[in-house]
Short mmCIF file of C-alpha atoms and ligand atoms in Angstrom, two decimals:
data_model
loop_
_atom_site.label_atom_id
_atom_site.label_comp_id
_atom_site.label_asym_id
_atom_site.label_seq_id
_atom_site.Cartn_x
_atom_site.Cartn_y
_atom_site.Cartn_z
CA UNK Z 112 82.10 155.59 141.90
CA UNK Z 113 78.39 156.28 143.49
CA UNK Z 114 75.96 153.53 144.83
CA UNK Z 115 72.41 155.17 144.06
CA UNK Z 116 68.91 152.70 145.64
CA UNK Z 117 65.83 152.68 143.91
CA UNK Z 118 63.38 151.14 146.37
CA UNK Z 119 60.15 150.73 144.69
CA UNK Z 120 57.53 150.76 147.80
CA UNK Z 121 54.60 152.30 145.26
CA UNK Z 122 52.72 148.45 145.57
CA UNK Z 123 49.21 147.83 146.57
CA UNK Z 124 49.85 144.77 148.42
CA UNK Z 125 46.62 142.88 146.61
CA UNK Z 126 47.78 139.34 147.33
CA UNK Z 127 48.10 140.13 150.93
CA UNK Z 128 45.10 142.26 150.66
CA UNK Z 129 43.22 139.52 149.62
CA UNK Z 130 44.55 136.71 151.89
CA UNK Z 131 43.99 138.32 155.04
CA UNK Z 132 40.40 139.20 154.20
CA UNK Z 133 38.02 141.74 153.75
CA UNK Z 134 39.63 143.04 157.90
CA UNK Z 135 42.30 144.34 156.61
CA UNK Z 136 41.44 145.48 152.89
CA UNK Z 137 41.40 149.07 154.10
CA UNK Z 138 44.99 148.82 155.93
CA UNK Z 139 47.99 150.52 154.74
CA UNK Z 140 49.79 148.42 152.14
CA UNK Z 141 52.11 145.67 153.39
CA UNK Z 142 55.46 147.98 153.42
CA UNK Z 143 54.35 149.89 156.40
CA UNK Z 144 53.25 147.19 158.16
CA UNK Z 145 55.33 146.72 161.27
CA UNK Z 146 58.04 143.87 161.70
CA UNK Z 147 59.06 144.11 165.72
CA UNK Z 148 57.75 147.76 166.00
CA UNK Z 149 59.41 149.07 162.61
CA UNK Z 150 57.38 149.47 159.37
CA UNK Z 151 59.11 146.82 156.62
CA UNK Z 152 60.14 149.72 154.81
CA UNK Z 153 62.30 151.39 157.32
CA UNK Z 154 63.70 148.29 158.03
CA UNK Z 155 64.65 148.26 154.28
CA UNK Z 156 66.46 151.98 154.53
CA UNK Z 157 68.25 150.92 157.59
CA UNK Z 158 70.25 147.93 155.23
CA UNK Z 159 71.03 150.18 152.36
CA UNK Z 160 72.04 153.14 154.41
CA UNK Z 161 74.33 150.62 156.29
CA UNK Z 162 76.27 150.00 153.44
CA UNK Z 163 79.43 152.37 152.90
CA UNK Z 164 79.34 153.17 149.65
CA UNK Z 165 75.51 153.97 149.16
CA UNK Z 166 75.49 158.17 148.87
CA UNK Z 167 71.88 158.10 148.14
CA UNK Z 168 68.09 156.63 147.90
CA UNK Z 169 65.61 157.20 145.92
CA UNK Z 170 61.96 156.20 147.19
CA UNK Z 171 59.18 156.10 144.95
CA UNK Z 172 56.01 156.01 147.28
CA UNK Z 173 52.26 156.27 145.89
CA UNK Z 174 51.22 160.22 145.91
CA UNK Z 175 48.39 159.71 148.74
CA UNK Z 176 51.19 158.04 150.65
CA UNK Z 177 54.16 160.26 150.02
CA UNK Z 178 53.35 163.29 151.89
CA UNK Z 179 52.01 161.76 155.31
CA UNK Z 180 55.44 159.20 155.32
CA UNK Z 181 57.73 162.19 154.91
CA UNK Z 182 57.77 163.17 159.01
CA UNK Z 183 57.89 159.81 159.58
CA UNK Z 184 61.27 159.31 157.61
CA UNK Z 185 62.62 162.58 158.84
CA UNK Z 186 62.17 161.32 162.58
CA UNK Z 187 64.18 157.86 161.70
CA UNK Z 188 67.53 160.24 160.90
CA UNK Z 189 68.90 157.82 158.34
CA UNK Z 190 71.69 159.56 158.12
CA UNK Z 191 71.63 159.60 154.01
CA UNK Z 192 69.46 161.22 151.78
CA UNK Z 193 66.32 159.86 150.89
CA UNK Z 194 64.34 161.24 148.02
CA UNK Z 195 60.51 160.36 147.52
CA UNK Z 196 59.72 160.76 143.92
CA UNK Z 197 55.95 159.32 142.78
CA UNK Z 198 55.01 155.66 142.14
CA UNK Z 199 54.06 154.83 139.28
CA UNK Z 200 50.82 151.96 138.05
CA UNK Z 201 53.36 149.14 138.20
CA UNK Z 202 56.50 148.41 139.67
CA UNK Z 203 58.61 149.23 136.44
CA UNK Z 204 56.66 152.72 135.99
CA UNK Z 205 57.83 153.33 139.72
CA UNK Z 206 61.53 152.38 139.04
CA UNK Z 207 61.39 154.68 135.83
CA UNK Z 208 60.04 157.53 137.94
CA UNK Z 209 63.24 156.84 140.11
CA UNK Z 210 65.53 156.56 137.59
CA UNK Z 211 64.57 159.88 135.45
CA UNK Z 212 65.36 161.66 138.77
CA UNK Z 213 68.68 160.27 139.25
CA UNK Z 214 71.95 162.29 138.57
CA UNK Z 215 74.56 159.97 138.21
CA UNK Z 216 77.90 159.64 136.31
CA UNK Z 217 77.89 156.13 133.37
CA UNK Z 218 79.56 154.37 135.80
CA UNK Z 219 77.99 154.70 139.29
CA UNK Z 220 76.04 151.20 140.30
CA UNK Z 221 72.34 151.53 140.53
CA UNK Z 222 70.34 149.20 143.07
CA UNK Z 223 66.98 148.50 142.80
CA UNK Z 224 65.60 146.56 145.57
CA UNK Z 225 62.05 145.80 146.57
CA UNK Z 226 61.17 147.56 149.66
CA UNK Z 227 59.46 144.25 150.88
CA UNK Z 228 62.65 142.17 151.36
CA UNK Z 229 63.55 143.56 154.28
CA UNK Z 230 65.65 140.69 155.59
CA UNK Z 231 68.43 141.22 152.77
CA UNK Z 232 72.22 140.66 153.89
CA UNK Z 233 75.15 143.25 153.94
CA UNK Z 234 77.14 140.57 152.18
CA UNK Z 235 74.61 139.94 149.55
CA UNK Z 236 74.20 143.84 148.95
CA UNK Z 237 78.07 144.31 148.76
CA UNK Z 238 78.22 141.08 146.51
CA UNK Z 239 75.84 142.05 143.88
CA UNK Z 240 77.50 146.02 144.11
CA UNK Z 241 80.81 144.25 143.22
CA UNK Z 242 79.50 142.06 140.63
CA UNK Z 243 77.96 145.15 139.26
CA UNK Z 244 81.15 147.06 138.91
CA UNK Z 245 82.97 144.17 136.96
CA UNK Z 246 80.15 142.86 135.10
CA UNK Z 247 77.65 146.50 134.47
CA UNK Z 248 74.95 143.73 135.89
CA UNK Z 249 73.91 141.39 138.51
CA UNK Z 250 71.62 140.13 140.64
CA UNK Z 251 71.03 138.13 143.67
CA UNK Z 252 68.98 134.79 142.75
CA UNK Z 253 68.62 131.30 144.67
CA UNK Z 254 69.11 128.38 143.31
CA UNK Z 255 65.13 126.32 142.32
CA UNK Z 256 64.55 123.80 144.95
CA UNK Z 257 61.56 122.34 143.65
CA UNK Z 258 61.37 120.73 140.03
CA UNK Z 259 60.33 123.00 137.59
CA UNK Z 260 57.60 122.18 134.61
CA UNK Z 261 56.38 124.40 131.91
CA UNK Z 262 52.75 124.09 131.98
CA UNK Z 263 50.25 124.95 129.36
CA UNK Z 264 46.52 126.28 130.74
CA UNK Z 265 43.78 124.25 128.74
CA UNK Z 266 39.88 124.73 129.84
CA UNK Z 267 40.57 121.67 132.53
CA UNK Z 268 43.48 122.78 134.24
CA UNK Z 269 46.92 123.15 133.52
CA UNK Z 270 49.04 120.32 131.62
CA UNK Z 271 52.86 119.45 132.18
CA UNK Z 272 54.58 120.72 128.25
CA UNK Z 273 58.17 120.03 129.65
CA UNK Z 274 60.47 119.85 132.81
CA UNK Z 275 63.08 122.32 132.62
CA UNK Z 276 66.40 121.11 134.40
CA UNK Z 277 66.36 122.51 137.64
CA UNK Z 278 70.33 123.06 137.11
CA UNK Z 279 69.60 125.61 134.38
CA UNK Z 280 66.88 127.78 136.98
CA UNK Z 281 67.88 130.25 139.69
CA UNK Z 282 65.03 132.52 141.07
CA UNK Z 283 65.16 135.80 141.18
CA UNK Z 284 65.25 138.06 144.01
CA UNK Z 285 66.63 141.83 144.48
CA UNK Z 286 69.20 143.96 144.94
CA UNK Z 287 69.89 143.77 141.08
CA UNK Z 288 72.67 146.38 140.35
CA UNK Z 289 73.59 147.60 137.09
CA UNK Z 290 76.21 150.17 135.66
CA UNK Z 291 74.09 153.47 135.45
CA UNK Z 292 74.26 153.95 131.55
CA UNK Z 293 73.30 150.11 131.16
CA UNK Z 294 69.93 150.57 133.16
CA UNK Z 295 69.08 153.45 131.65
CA UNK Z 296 69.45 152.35 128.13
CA UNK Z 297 67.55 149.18 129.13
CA UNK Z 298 64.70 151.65 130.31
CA UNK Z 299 64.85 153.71 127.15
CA UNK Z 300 64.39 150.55 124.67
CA UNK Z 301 61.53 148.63 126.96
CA UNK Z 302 59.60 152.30 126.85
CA UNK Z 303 59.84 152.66 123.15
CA UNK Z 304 59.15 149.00 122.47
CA UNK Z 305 56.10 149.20 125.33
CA UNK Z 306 57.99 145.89 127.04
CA UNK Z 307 56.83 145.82 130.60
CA UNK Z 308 59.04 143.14 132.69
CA UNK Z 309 58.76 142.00 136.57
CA UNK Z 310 61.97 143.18 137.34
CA UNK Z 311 64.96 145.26 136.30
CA UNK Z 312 67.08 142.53 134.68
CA UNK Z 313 64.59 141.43 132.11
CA UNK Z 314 64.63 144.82 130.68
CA UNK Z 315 68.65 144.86 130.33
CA UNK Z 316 68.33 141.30 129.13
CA UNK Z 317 66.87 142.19 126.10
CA UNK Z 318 69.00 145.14 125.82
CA UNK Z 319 71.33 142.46 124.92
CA UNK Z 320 73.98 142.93 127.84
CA UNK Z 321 74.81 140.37 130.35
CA UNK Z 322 73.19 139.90 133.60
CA UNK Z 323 75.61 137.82 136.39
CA UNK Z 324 74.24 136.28 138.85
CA UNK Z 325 75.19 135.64 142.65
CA UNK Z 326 73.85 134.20 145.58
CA UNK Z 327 71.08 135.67 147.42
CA UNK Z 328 69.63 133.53 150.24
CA UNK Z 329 66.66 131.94 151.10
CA UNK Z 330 65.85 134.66 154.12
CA UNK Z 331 65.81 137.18 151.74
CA UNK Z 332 61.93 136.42 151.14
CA UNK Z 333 59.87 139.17 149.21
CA UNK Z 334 57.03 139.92 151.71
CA UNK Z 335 54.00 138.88 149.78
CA UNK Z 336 51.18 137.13 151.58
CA UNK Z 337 50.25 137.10 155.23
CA UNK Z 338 52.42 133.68 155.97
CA UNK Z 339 55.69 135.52 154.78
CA UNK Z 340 54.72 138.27 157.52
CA UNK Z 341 55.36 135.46 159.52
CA UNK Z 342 58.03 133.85 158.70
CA UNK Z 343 59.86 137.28 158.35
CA UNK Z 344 59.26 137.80 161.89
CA UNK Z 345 60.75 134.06 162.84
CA UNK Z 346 63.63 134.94 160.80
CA UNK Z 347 63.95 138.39 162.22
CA UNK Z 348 63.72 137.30 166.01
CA UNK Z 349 66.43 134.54 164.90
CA UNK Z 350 69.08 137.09 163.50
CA UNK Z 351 69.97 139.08 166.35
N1 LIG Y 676 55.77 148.36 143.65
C1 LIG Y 676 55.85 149.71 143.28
N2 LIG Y 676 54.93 150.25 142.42
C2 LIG Y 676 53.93 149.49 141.94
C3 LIG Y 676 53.83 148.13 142.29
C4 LIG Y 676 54.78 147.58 143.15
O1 LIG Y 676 56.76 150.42 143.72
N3 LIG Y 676 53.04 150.06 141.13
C5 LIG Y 676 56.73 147.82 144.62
C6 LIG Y 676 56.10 147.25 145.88
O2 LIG Y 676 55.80 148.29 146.80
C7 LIG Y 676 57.13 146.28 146.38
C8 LIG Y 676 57.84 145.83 145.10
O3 LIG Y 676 57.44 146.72 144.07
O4 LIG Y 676 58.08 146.89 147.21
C9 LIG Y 676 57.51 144.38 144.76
O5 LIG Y 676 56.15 144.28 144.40
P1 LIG Y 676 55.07 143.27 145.00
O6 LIG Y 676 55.67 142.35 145.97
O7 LIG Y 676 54.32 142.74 143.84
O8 LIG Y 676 54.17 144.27 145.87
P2 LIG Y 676 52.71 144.80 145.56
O9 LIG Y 676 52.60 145.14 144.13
O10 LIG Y 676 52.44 145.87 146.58
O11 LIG Y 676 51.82 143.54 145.94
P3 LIG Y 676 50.72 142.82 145.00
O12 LIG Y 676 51.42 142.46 143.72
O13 LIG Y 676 50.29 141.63 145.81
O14 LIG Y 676 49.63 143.83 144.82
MG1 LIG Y 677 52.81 143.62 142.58
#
């Protein structure tokens, strides 16, 4: 049995775009930025290839980017292959790109993990790779900290419909890992049914198989706006 990574890194970075100002509008997008002299991105590889059982990544990387960042990932001598295959308008079209280029047998695990949580765990890798194996899915998620309402948006603002029981919510993160011929039929049926979801296991969801779920952790932040640059970088001086 193979572990093949997807690591979508094809994203814009629009929210942090946006927060830090008109400056840095014209920047590189926010997985190149540099956390302690390493772009977020490497720092990303560096976990997956760490991991025994990965044989391979694949690296979907916008077209304008792809070509310039391939010296640059030559010179870091991963030590595992990593093939760039072309982004995609969003982060599912990027993932698909990924996936139609991967050879794998039904039952290798495929990651997917987003190549701005670059503070993910061996542990939690190896975890969700295990619960992959038994289950054909699973991701890491958090337990919700906060209370939880559904909200509905009138012309004034939004209004409180319900509060869901914060027992019954777990957020999201990545790695999600799924048996090979589970993903891909999941990707087949949201294609023909034009369903575009936020991440991989709302797609196998509806493809009517079950997703597990184990722990992630709360340092496993997805690198979004300009404040989670720096808390990454508290969190990163604070590991070693
Ligand atoms: N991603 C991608 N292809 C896209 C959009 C996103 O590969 N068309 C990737 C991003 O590079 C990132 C991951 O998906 O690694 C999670 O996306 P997100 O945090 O939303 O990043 P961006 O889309 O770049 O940021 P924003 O939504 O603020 O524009
Ligand atoms: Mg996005």
């Amino acid at each position: 049995m193979n572990v093949i990574v997807i690591i979508p890194a094809a994203g814009l970075g629009t929210r942090m775009a946006a927060a830090s100002g008109a400056r840095v509008v014209a920047a590189a997008s926010k997985q190149f930025t540099e956390l302690d002299g390493v772009p977020i991105l490497v720092h990303t590889l560096r976990k997956f290839v760490a991991v025994l059982q990965v044989s391979e990544i694949y690296l979907a990387l916008r077209p304008s980017e792809a070509a310039g960042y391939q010296p640059r990932l030559a010179q870091e001598k991963l030590g595992k292959p990593v093939r760039v295959v072309e982004g995609g308008e969003h982060r599912q079209q990027s993932v698909a790109h990924a996936l139609a280029a991967v050879k794998a047998a039904p039952d290798d695990v495929i990651l997917v993990h987003d190549a701005v949580r670059p503070l993910v765990d061996p542990e939690i890798i190896q975890n969700v790779i295990d619960a992959a194996v038994r289950h054909g899915a699973a991701i890491a998620a958090v337990p919700a900290v906060d209370t939880i309402k559904q909200v509905e948006r009138t012309a004034e603002g939004a209004v409180i419909r319900a509060t869901i029981p914060r027992a019954q919510i777990v957020m999201a993160q990545t790695p999600q890992g799924f048996r090979y011929d589970v993903l891909k039929k999941a990707f087949a049926e949201a294609e023909a049914d034009g369903f575009t979801g936020t991440d991989e296991a709302s797609l196998v969801e509806r493809s009517g198989h079950e997703v597990f779920v184990v722990m992630g952790s709360t340092r496993n932040i997805k690198i979004t706006t300009p404040a989670d640059l720096e808390l990454a970088e508290f969190f990163l001086k604070h590991s070693s």
